[in-house]
Amino acid sequence: MSYEVFARKYRPQTFNDLVGQDHVARTLKNAVEQNRLAHAYLFVGPRGTGKTSTARILAKALNCTAFPAPTATPCGICDNCKEIAAGNSFDVLEIDGASNNKVDEVRVLTDNVRYAPAKARFKIYIIDEVHMLTSGAFNALLKTLEEPPPHVKFIFATTEPQKVLPTIVSRCQRFDLHRIGTNLIAQHLQFIAGKEKITLAPLAAHAVARAAEGGMRDAESMLDQLVAFCGEKIEEPDVLSVFGLTSQQTVADFTFKILSGETAAALELLHSECESGKDMMKLMSDLIAYLRDLLVFKVKPDALSDDVSAEIRAAFESQAALIETDRVLELIDQFAATEGRMKWAPNKKLHFEVAVIKAIQSLNQATLDDVISNLAAMRDGKETKVKAPMKSVPPQRETAAAAQPVARPAAPKAEARAVAEVVEPTPIDVEQVWRDAAPKITKARPMLKGWVAQAHALGVDGRNFQIGFPPDHRTAVDVMSSARNRELVEAVLQEVSGRAFSVKFAVKEGLDSRADSSAGEAVEQHPLIQEAVELFKGEIKK
């Protein structure tokens, strides 16, 4: 007898065998027992979560001959049950929507539905990957799907329900199959290992379950591959070696080094993982996932009971008290942005290193919440405090005294003055600033001399430095508003005033043209320049 892979050998045969889909199993069992059967079902979910297996179980429940009526517990030994499980039943037709997606093929199907089943109660059509059908094929199926003969049932399965026509979805009972929890997958792998007389270490089972990302079929295939590699004893290092994964404990240690500001140690660990052949993209994904779990643990510790091991849960408990929620959010945003850049970068390790260094530096910077709390304390006449983002003491070395709240040092006077200046900036003489800036602008870009001469400093509104031009110099606004010229003006204004401004150009009624603008007027009157300016204005409008 030929070898049968685990994914087929341990495929669910009854509703009770479905792992992690209790809501679907319970609903279908009750529907069968109460004879409240729909004419069409739509199973939605990620790959490997049991969509096609559930469809086969439902088909066996409807056609099992061991009972006089549909049963929620098919026997699995009658001819109909065996043929359905093997996929060769005349009355249960499994169709691949990806390769049978044309209108003509669907029309053949709709023509055949009127014929009675050969020996079963119902003729059942299981269409996998139904979203691959063309629009014409969907439309050809609509009428038959809405009013099929009483002996026909349709069961659709798809990973992308958004691609299925709404008119098809509305004619079906939809069931969403969820990703299976990591701990549930690990338990099922241990069950298979026991049946196969294999010694599977708990950490190894958990590593496989995490790599499967909620798909039971993927986990079973990985276990099959590990048995071929390791034999009858599988340890966590074997899993990490075969699939190029990083242990979750290593990711936890890596995260702790980042949170504690140990730049050298964090980079050393990163280099070690890279030299051992680990995928940097996968490591970045694992790091983001770990930070996400840490964030969820801080908000609701019980939410991760099905996904993390006891060791990682202990790591969360030691780290959650050492960092604020907003800091975790910042780290996730920073690493997610880096992950997007790494996809197209030839040197992924370089981007990872820069991201780690930036993340550690950002933990020591004051956030907006810190500034607001300091301002509130200053207003009330209290001592200002600065948040300590992370303790530098490893959890295993913490003493009872170190576990007490850390006294936060008072903010330096210079920092308090800087905070105050952000809220109430020192007034400046805008006209004098512009008089000092104008020569620098024209020196850097002489072609702007005529337009700069017509500019008037109108004032400052928040961070906006407002510059006006007379009504007869509207072209100056278009030219000065170009990205290149705007950047120059803003840079010079910052150099002169010591403050970062966003410059705003506008035409202002009541402003007079200045006499020393002959250069600019002469340029504006040149016909070739006029034509170029009009083209430039058209590009700006676009």
Coordinates of C-alpha atoms in Angstrom, one line a residue:
M1 CA 0.0 0.0 0.0
S2 CA 1.4 3.4 -0.9
Y3 CA 2.3 6.0 1.7
E4 CA -0.5 8.4 2.7
V5 CA 0.6 11.8 3.9
F6 CA -0.6 13.1 7.3
A7 CA -2.8 15.8 5.8
R8 CA -4.9 13.1 4.1
K9 CA -4.6 10.4 6.6
Y10 CA -5.8 12.5 9.5
R11 CA -8.4 14.5 7.6
P12 CA -11.5 15.2 9.7
Q13 CA -14.3 12.6 9.0
T14 CA -17.0 13.9 11.4
F15 CA -18.1 17.3 12.7
N16 CA -16.5 16.4 16.1
D17 CA -13.1 16.0 14.3
L18 CA -13.0 19.6 13.1
V19 CA -10.3 21.5 15.1
G20 CA -10.9 25.2 16.0
Q21 CA -14.2 25.5 14.1
D22 CA -16.7 24.7 16.8
H23 CA -19.1 27.5 15.7
V24 CA -19.4 25.9 12.2
A25 CA -19.7 22.3 13.4
R26 CA -22.4 23.1 16.0
T27 CA -24.5 25.1 13.5
L28 CA -24.3 22.4 10.8
K29 CA -25.0 19.6 13.3
N30 CA -28.1 21.4 14.6
A31 CA -29.3 22.1 11.0
V32 CA -29.0 18.5 10.0
E33 CA -30.7 17.2 13.2
Q34 CA -33.6 19.6 12.8
N35 CA -33.8 19.1 9.1
R36 CA -33.3 22.8 8.4
L37 CA -31.1 22.4 5.4
A38 CA -30.3 25.2 3.0
H39 CA -29.9 24.6 -0.7
A40 CA -26.6 26.3 -0.9
Y41 CA -23.7 26.9 1.5
L42 CA -20.6 29.1 1.2
F43 CA -17.5 28.2 3.3
V44 CA -15.0 31.1 3.7
G45 CA -11.6 31.0 5.3
P46 CA -7.8 30.9 4.9
R47 CA -6.1 27.9 3.4
G48 CA -5.9 24.8 5.4
T49 CA -8.6 25.6 7.9
G50 CA -11.0 22.8 6.8
K51 CA -13.4 24.3 4.2
T52 CA -13.3 21.3 1.8
S53 CA -13.2 18.8 4.7
T54 CA -16.3 20.4 6.2
A55 CA -18.1 20.2 2.8
R56 CA -17.3 16.5 2.6
I57 CA -18.5 15.9 6.2
L58 CA -21.8 17.7 5.4
A59 CA -22.2 15.6 2.2
K60 CA -21.7 12.4 4.3
A61 CA -24.2 13.6 6.9
L62 CA -26.8 14.1 4.1
N63 CA -26.2 10.9 2.2
C64 CA -25.2 8.3 4.9
T65 CA -27.3 5.2 4.3
A66 CA -26.8 3.8 7.9
F67 CA -29.7 6.0 9.0
P68 CA -33.1 6.6 7.5
A69 CA -32.7 10.4 7.5
P70 CA -29.8 12.8 7.4
T71 CA -27.7 12.4 10.5
A72 CA -25.2 14.7 12.3
T73 CA -23.0 11.6 12.9
P74 CA -22.3 9.8 9.7
C75 CA -21.1 6.2 10.1
G76 CA -18.1 6.5 7.8
I77 CA -18.4 2.8 6.8
C78 CA -21.3 2.6 4.4
D79 CA -20.6 2.8 0.7
N80 CA -21.7 6.4 0.3
C81 CA -19.5 7.6 3.2
K82 CA -16.5 5.7 1.9
E83 CA -17.0 7.0 -1.7
I84 CA -17.4 10.6 -0.5
A85 CA -14.3 10.4 1.7
A86 CA -12.3 9.0 -1.2
G87 CA -13.7 11.7 -3.6
N88 CA -15.1 9.2 -6.1
S89 CA -18.9 9.4 -5.4
F90 CA -21.2 9.6 -8.4
D91 CA -23.6 11.8 -6.5
V92 CA -21.1 14.1 -4.8
L93 CA -19.2 16.0 -7.5
E94 CA -16.1 18.0 -6.4
I95 CA -15.3 20.7 -9.0
D96 CA -12.2 22.9 -9.1
G97 CA -13.4 26.4 -9.8
A98 CA -9.9 27.5 -11.1
S99 CA -9.9 25.0 -14.0
N100 CA -13.7 24.8 -14.6
N101 CA -14.5 28.5 -14.7
K102 CA -15.9 29.0 -18.1
V103 CA -19.6 29.7 -19.0
D104 CA -19.9 26.5 -21.1
E105 CA -18.7 24.3 -18.2
V106 CA -21.2 25.9 -15.8
R107 CA -24.0 25.4 -18.3
V108 CA -23.2 21.7 -18.5
L109 CA -23.5 21.6 -14.7
T110 CA -26.8 23.4 -14.7
D111 CA -28.2 21.0 -17.4
N112 CA -27.2 18.0 -15.3
V113 CA -28.8 19.1 -12.0
R114 CA -32.2 18.0 -13.1
Y115 CA -31.2 14.4 -13.1
A116 CA -31.9 12.4 -9.9
P117 CA -28.9 11.1 -7.9
A118 CA -27.8 7.5 -8.7
K119 CA -28.1 6.0 -5.2
A120 CA -27.8 8.8 -2.6
R121 CA -30.5 11.1 -1.2
F122 CA -29.0 14.2 -2.6
K123 CA -26.8 15.2 -5.5
I124 CA -24.2 17.5 -4.1
Y125 CA -21.9 19.9 -6.0
I126 CA -18.8 21.0 -4.1
I127 CA -17.1 23.9 -6.0
D128 CA -13.7 24.7 -4.5
E129 CA -12.1 28.1 -5.1
V130 CA -15.4 29.4 -6.4
H131 CA -14.1 32.9 -6.7
M132 CA -12.1 31.8 -9.8
L133 CA -15.3 31.5 -11.8
T134 CA -15.8 34.2 -14.4
S135 CA -18.7 36.8 -14.2
G136 CA -20.4 35.0 -17.1
A137 CA -20.1 31.6 -15.3
F138 CA -21.5 33.2 -12.1
N139 CA -24.5 34.6 -14.0
A140 CA -25.1 31.3 -15.7
L141 CA -25.4 29.7 -12.2
L142 CA -27.7 32.3 -10.6
K143 CA -31.1 31.0 -11.6
T144 CA -30.2 27.3 -10.8
L145 CA -28.6 28.4 -7.5
E146 CA -31.7 30.3 -6.4
E147 CA -34.2 27.6 -7.2
P148 CA -32.5 24.2 -7.5
P149 CA -34.3 20.9 -7.7
P150 CA -35.1 19.5 -4.2
H151 CA -32.5 16.7 -4.6
V152 CA -29.6 19.1 -5.3
K153 CA -27.3 20.9 -2.8
F154 CA -24.5 23.4 -3.6
I155 CA -21.5 23.8 -1.4
F156 CA -18.9 26.5 -2.3
A157 CA -15.5 27.1 -0.8
T158 CA -13.3 30.1 -1.2
T159 CA -10.3 31.9 0.3
E160 CA -11.3 35.3 -1.2
P161 CA -15.0 36.0 -0.6
Q162 CA -14.7 39.6 -1.9
K163 CA -14.3 38.2 -5.4
V164 CA -17.6 36.3 -5.3
L165 CA -20.5 38.1 -6.8
P166 CA -22.9 39.5 -4.1
T167 CA -25.8 37.9 -5.9
I168 CA -24.2 34.5 -5.4
V169 CA -23.4 35.2 -1.7
S170 CA -27.0 36.4 -1.0
R171 CA -28.3 33.0 -2.2
C172 CA -26.0 31.0 0.2
Q173 CA -25.7 30.4 3.9
R174 CA -22.2 31.8 4.6
F175 CA -19.9 30.2 7.2
D176 CA -16.6 31.8 8.1
L177 CA -13.9 29.4 9.2
H178 CA -11.3 31.1 11.4
R179 CA -7.5 30.6 11.6
I180 CA -6.8 27.9 14.1
G181 CA -5.1 28.8 17.4
T182 CA -1.5 27.9 17.8
N183 CA -2.0 25.9 20.9
L184 CA -4.9 23.9 19.2
I185 CA -2.6 23.1 16.3
A186 CA 0.2 22.0 18.6
Q187 CA -2.2 19.7 20.5
H188 CA -3.4 18.1 17.3
L189 CA 0.2 17.6 16.2
Q190 CA 0.9 15.8 19.5
F191 CA -2.2 13.6 18.8
I192 CA -0.8 12.7 15.4
A193 CA 2.7 12.1 16.9
G194 CA 1.1 9.7 19.4
K195 CA -0.7 7.8 16.7
E196 CA 2.5 7.5 14.6
K197 CA 4.7 6.6 17.6
I198 CA 6.8 9.8 17.2
T199 CA 8.4 11.7 20.0
L200 CA 7.5 15.4 19.4
A201 CA 8.9 17.9 21.9
P202 CA 6.3 20.5 23.0
L203 CA 8.5 23.4 21.9
A204 CA 8.9 21.7 18.5
A205 CA 5.1 21.3 18.1
H206 CA 4.6 24.9 19.1
A207 CA 7.2 26.1 16.6
V208 CA 5.5 24.2 13.8
A209 CA 2.1 25.6 14.8
R210 CA 3.4 29.1 14.8
A211 CA 5.0 28.6 11.3
A212 CA 1.7 27.3 10.0
E213 CA 0.0 30.6 10.7
G214 CA -3.4 29.1 11.6
G215 CA -3.5 26.4 8.8
M216 CA -3.8 22.9 10.0
R217 CA -3.0 21.4 6.6
D218 CA 0.3 23.3 6.5
A219 CA 1.2 22.2 10.0
E220 CA 0.5 18.5 9.1
S221 CA 2.6 18.8 6.0
M222 CA 5.5 20.3 8.0
L223 CA 5.3 17.5 10.5
D224 CA 5.5 15.0 7.6
Q225 CA 8.6 16.7 6.4
L226 CA 10.2 16.7 9.8
V227 CA 9.6 13.0 10.3
A228 CA 11.5 12.4 7.0
F229 CA 14.3 14.6 8.3
C230 CA 14.6 13.6 11.9
G231 CA 13.0 10.2 12.2
E232 CA 11.0 9.3 15.3
K233 CA 12.4 12.1 17.6
I234 CA 11.8 15.8 16.8
E235 CA 13.2 18.7 18.9
E236 CA 12.8 22.4 18.5
P237 CA 16.3 23.0 16.9
D238 CA 15.3 20.5 14.2
V239 CA 12.2 22.6 13.3
L240 CA 14.2 25.8 13.3
S241 CA 16.9 24.3 11.1
V242 CA 14.7 22.7 8.5
F243 CA 12.4 25.7 8.0
G244 CA 14.8 28.6 8.7
L245 CA 12.8 29.8 11.7
T246 CA 13.8 31.7 14.8
S247 CA 12.7 30.4 18.2
Q248 CA 10.1 32.5 20.0
Q249 CA 12.4 32.7 23.0
T250 CA 15.1 34.2 20.8
V251 CA 12.6 36.8 19.5
A252 CA 11.6 37.5 23.1
D253 CA 15.3 38.0 24.1
F254 CA 15.8 40.2 21.0
T255 CA 12.8 42.3 22.0
F256 CA 14.1 42.7 25.6
K257 CA 17.5 43.9 24.3
I258 CA 15.7 46.6 22.2
L259 CA 13.4 47.7 25.0
S260 CA 16.3 47.9 27.5
G261 CA 18.4 50.0 25.2
E262 CA 21.2 47.4 24.7
T263 CA 22.1 48.4 21.2
A264 CA 25.3 46.4 20.9
A265 CA 23.7 43.2 22.3
A266 CA 20.7 43.6 20.0
L267 CA 22.9 44.1 16.9
E268 CA 25.1 41.1 18.0
L269 CA 22.0 38.9 18.2
L270 CA 20.8 40.1 14.8
H271 CA 24.2 39.4 13.2
S272 CA 24.2 35.9 14.8
E273 CA 20.8 35.1 13.3
C274 CA 21.8 36.4 9.9
E275 CA 25.1 34.4 9.9
S276 CA 23.2 31.3 10.8
G277 CA 21.1 31.7 7.6
K278 CA 17.9 33.0 9.1
D279 CA 15.6 35.0 6.8
M280 CA 15.7 38.6 7.8
M281 CA 12.2 39.2 6.5
K282 CA 10.9 36.3 8.6
L283 CA 12.7 37.6 11.6
M284 CA 11.3 41.1 11.1
S285 CA 7.8 39.6 10.8
D286 CA 8.3 37.5 14.0
L287 CA 9.5 40.7 15.8
I288 CA 6.4 42.6 14.8
A289 CA 4.1 39.7 15.7
Y290 CA 5.8 39.5 19.1
L291 CA 5.3 43.2 19.8
R292 CA 1.7 42.9 18.6
D293 CA 1.2 40.1 21.2
L294 CA 2.9 42.1 23.8
L295 CA 0.5 45.0 23.1
V296 CA -2.5 42.7 23.3
F297 CA -1.2 41.2 26.5
K298 CA -1.0 44.7 28.1
V299 CA -4.6 45.5 27.1
K300 CA -6.1 42.1 27.8
P301 CA -3.8 39.4 29.1
D302 CA -6.4 36.5 28.6
A303 CA -6.8 37.2 24.9
L304 CA -3.6 35.2 24.0
S305 CA -4.4 32.0 25.9
D306 CA -4.8 30.0 22.7
D307 CA -1.7 31.4 20.9
V308 CA 1.3 31.6 23.3
S309 CA 3.2 29.1 25.3
A310 CA 3.7 29.4 29.1
E311 CA 7.3 30.5 28.6
I312 CA 6.4 33.4 26.3
R313 CA 3.5 34.4 28.6
A314 CA 6.0 34.7 31.4
A315 CA 8.2 36.9 29.2
F316 CA 5.2 39.1 28.4
E317 CA 4.5 39.5 32.2
S318 CA 8.0 40.7 32.8
Q319 CA 8.1 43.1 29.9
A320 CA 4.6 44.5 30.0
A321 CA 5.2 46.3 33.2
L322 CA 8.4 47.9 31.8
I323 CA 7.0 49.8 28.8
E324 CA 4.0 52.0 28.1
T325 CA 1.4 51.1 25.5
D326 CA 2.1 54.1 23.3
R327 CA 5.8 53.1 23.1
V328 CA 4.8 49.6 21.9
L329 CA 2.6 51.2 19.2
E330 CA 5.5 53.4 18.1
L331 CA 7.8 50.4 17.8
I332 CA 5.3 48.5 15.7
D333 CA 4.8 51.4 13.4
Q334 CA 8.6 51.9 13.0
F335 CA 9.3 48.2 12.3
A336 CA 6.3 47.8 10.0
A337 CA 7.6 50.7 7.9
T338 CA 11.0 49.1 7.7
E339 CA 9.5 45.8 6.7
G340 CA 7.9 47.5 3.7
R341 CA 11.3 48.9 2.6
M342 CA 13.0 45.6 3.2
K343 CA 10.8 43.9 0.6
W344 CA 12.6 45.7 -2.2
A345 CA 16.0 46.3 -0.7
P346 CA 19.0 44.1 -1.8
N347 CA 20.6 44.5 1.7
K348 CA 17.9 43.7 4.1
K349 CA 20.2 43.3 7.1
L350 CA 21.3 47.0 6.7
H351 CA 17.7 48.2 6.9
F352 CA 17.1 45.9 9.9
E353 CA 20.1 47.3 11.8
V354 CA 19.1 50.9 11.1
A355 CA 15.6 50.1 12.3
V356 CA 16.9 48.6 15.6
I357 CA 19.1 51.6 16.3
K358 CA 16.3 54.1 15.6
A359 CA 13.9 52.1 17.7
I360 CA 16.3 52.2 20.7
Q361 CA 16.9 55.9 20.3
S362 CA 13.2 56.6 20.0
L363 CA 12.5 55.0 23.4
N364 CA 14.6 57.7 25.0
Q365 CA 12.8 60.6 23.4
A366 CA 9.9 62.4 25.0
T367 CA 6.5 61.8 23.4
L368 CA 3.6 64.2 23.0
D369 CA 2.0 62.7 26.1
D370 CA 5.1 63.5 28.1
V371 CA 5.1 67.1 26.9
I372 CA 1.5 67.5 27.7
S373 CA 1.9 66.0 31.2
N374 CA 4.9 68.3 31.8
L375 CA 3.0 71.4 30.7
A376 CA 0.1 70.4 33.0
A377 CA 2.5 70.0 35.9
M378 CA 4.2 73.3 35.2
R379 CA 0.8 75.0 35.1
D380 CA -0.2 73.6 38.4
G381 CA 3.2 74.4 40.0
K382 CA 4.2 70.8 40.4
E383 CA 7.5 69.1 39.8
T384 CA 7.7 67.8 36.2
K385 CA 8.5 64.2 35.5
V386 CA 10.1 62.4 32.6
K387 CA 8.9 58.9 31.8
A388 CA 11.5 56.1 31.9
P389 CA 10.8 54.0 28.8
M390 CA 12.4 50.8 30.1
K391 CA 14.3 49.5 33.0
S392 CA 17.8 48.3 32.2
V393 CA 17.7 45.4 34.7
P394 CA 16.9 42.0 33.1
P395 CA 13.8 40.3 34.5
Q396 CA 15.7 37.4 35.9
R397 CA 17.9 39.7 38.0
E398 CA 15.3 42.0 39.3
T399 CA 15.1 42.3 43.1
A400 CA 12.2 43.2 45.2
A401 CA 13.5 46.7 45.5
A402 CA 14.0 47.0 41.7
A403 CA 10.4 45.9 41.2
Q404 CA 9.2 49.1 43.0
P405 CA 8.1 52.0 40.8
V406 CA 11.1 54.0 39.6
A407 CA 11.3 57.6 40.7
R408 CA 11.3 59.8 37.6
P409 CA 13.8 62.6 37.6
A410 CA 12.7 66.2 37.3
A411 CA 12.9 67.7 33.8
P412 CA 15.9 70.0 33.3
K413 CA 15.3 73.7 33.1
A414 CA 16.5 73.8 29.5
E415 CA 13.9 71.2 28.6
A416 CA 11.2 73.1 30.4
R417 CA 12.1 76.2 28.5
A418 CA 12.0 74.3 25.2
V419 CA 8.6 73.0 26.1
A420 CA 7.4 76.4 26.9
E421 CA 8.7 77.8 23.7
V422 CA 6.8 75.2 21.7
V423 CA 3.6 76.4 23.2
E424 CA 4.4 80.2 23.3
P425 CA 7.1 80.9 20.7
T426 CA 9.1 84.1 21.0
P427 CA 7.7 86.9 18.8
I428 CA 9.8 87.9 15.8
D429 CA 10.0 90.9 13.6
V430 CA 8.8 89.4 10.3
E431 CA 9.8 92.4 8.2
Q432 CA 13.3 92.3 9.5
V433 CA 13.5 88.6 9.0
W434 CA 12.4 88.9 5.4
R435 CA 14.9 91.8 4.8
D436 CA 17.7 89.6 6.1
A437 CA 16.4 86.5 4.1
A438 CA 15.8 88.2 0.7
P439 CA 19.5 88.8 -0.2
K440 CA 20.4 85.2 0.7
I441 CA 17.6 83.9 -1.5
T442 CA 18.6 86.0 -4.5
K443 CA 22.3 85.1 -4.0
A444 CA 21.4 81.4 -4.0
R445 CA 19.1 81.7 -7.0
P446 CA 19.6 85.0 -9.0
M447 CA 16.7 84.4 -11.3
L448 CA 14.3 85.0 -8.4
K449 CA 15.6 88.6 -7.8
G450 CA 12.8 90.4 -9.5
W451 CA 10.0 88.4 -7.7
V452 CA 11.7 88.5 -4.3
A453 CA 11.9 92.3 -4.7
Q454 CA 8.1 92.4 -4.9
A455 CA 7.5 90.2 -1.9
H456 CA 6.0 91.7 1.3
A457 CA 6.2 89.9 4.7
L458 CA 2.6 89.9 6.0
G459 CA 3.1 88.1 9.3
V460 CA 3.3 84.7 11.1
D461 CA 0.3 82.5 11.7
G462 CA 1.5 79.6 13.8
R463 CA 4.2 77.8 11.8
N464 CA 3.2 79.6 8.6
F465 CA 5.3 82.5 7.4
Q466 CA 3.0 84.5 5.1
I467 CA 4.4 86.4 2.1
G468 CA 2.2 88.6 -0.2
F469 CA 2.6 90.0 -3.7
P470 CA 0.8 92.9 -5.4
P471 CA -2.2 92.0 -7.6
D472 CA -0.1 92.7 -10.8
H473 CA 2.5 90.1 -9.9
R474 CA 0.4 86.9 -9.8
T475 CA 3.0 85.1 -11.8
A476 CA 5.4 85.5 -8.8
V477 CA 3.1 83.4 -6.6
D478 CA 3.2 80.5 -9.2
V479 CA 6.9 80.6 -9.5
M480 CA 7.7 81.0 -5.9
S481 CA 5.3 78.2 -5.0
S482 CA 7.2 75.5 -6.9
A483 CA 8.6 72.9 -4.6
R484 CA 12.2 73.8 -5.4
N485 CA 11.8 77.5 -4.7
R486 CA 9.6 76.9 -1.6
E487 CA 12.3 74.7 -0.1
L488 CA 14.9 77.3 -0.6
V489 CA 12.8 80.1 1.0
E490 CA 11.9 77.9 4.0
A491 CA 15.6 76.9 4.5
V492 CA 16.8 80.5 4.4
L493 CA 14.0 81.6 6.8
Q494 CA 15.0 78.9 9.2
E495 CA 18.7 80.0 9.0
V496 CA 17.8 83.6 9.6
S497 CA 15.2 83.2 12.3
G498 CA 16.2 80.0 13.9
R499 CA 12.7 78.6 13.6
A500 CA 11.2 76.1 11.1
F501 CA 8.5 77.8 9.0
S502 CA 6.1 76.6 6.3
V503 CA 6.0 79.5 3.8
K504 CA 2.7 80.6 2.3
F505 CA 2.6 82.8 -0.9
A506 CA -0.5 84.8 -1.8
V507 CA -1.7 87.8 -3.8
K508 CA -2.8 90.6 -1.5
E509 CA -4.8 93.6 -2.4
G510 CA -3.4 97.0 -1.4
L511 CA 0.3 96.0 -1.8
D512 CA 2.3 98.4 -4.1
S513 CA 4.7 97.3 -6.7
R514 CA 8.2 98.2 -5.8
A515 CA 10.4 100.4 -8.0
D516 CA 13.5 98.2 -8.0
S517 CA 11.7 95.4 -9.8
S518 CA 12.9 96.2 -13.3
A519 CA 14.8 93.0 -13.6
G520 CA 11.8 90.9 -12.7
E521 CA 9.4 92.9 -14.9
A522 CA 11.8 92.7 -17.8
V523 CA 12.0 89.0 -17.4
E524 CA 8.2 88.7 -17.2
Q525 CA 7.7 90.8 -20.4
H526 CA 9.9 88.6 -22.5
P527 CA 7.6 86.6 -24.8
L528 CA 9.5 83.3 -24.5
I529 CA 9.6 83.6 -20.7
Q530 CA 5.9 84.4 -20.7
E531 CA 5.2 81.2 -22.7
A532 CA 7.4 79.2 -20.3
V533 CA 5.6 80.6 -17.3
E534 CA 2.2 79.7 -18.7
L535 CA 3.4 76.1 -19.3
F536 CA 4.7 76.1 -15.7
K537 CA 1.4 77.3 -14.3
G538 CA -0.4 74.5 -16.2
E539 CA 1.9 71.9 -14.7
I540 CA 1.2 73.3 -11.2
K541 CA -2.5 73.0 -11.7
K542 CA -2.1 69.4 -12.7

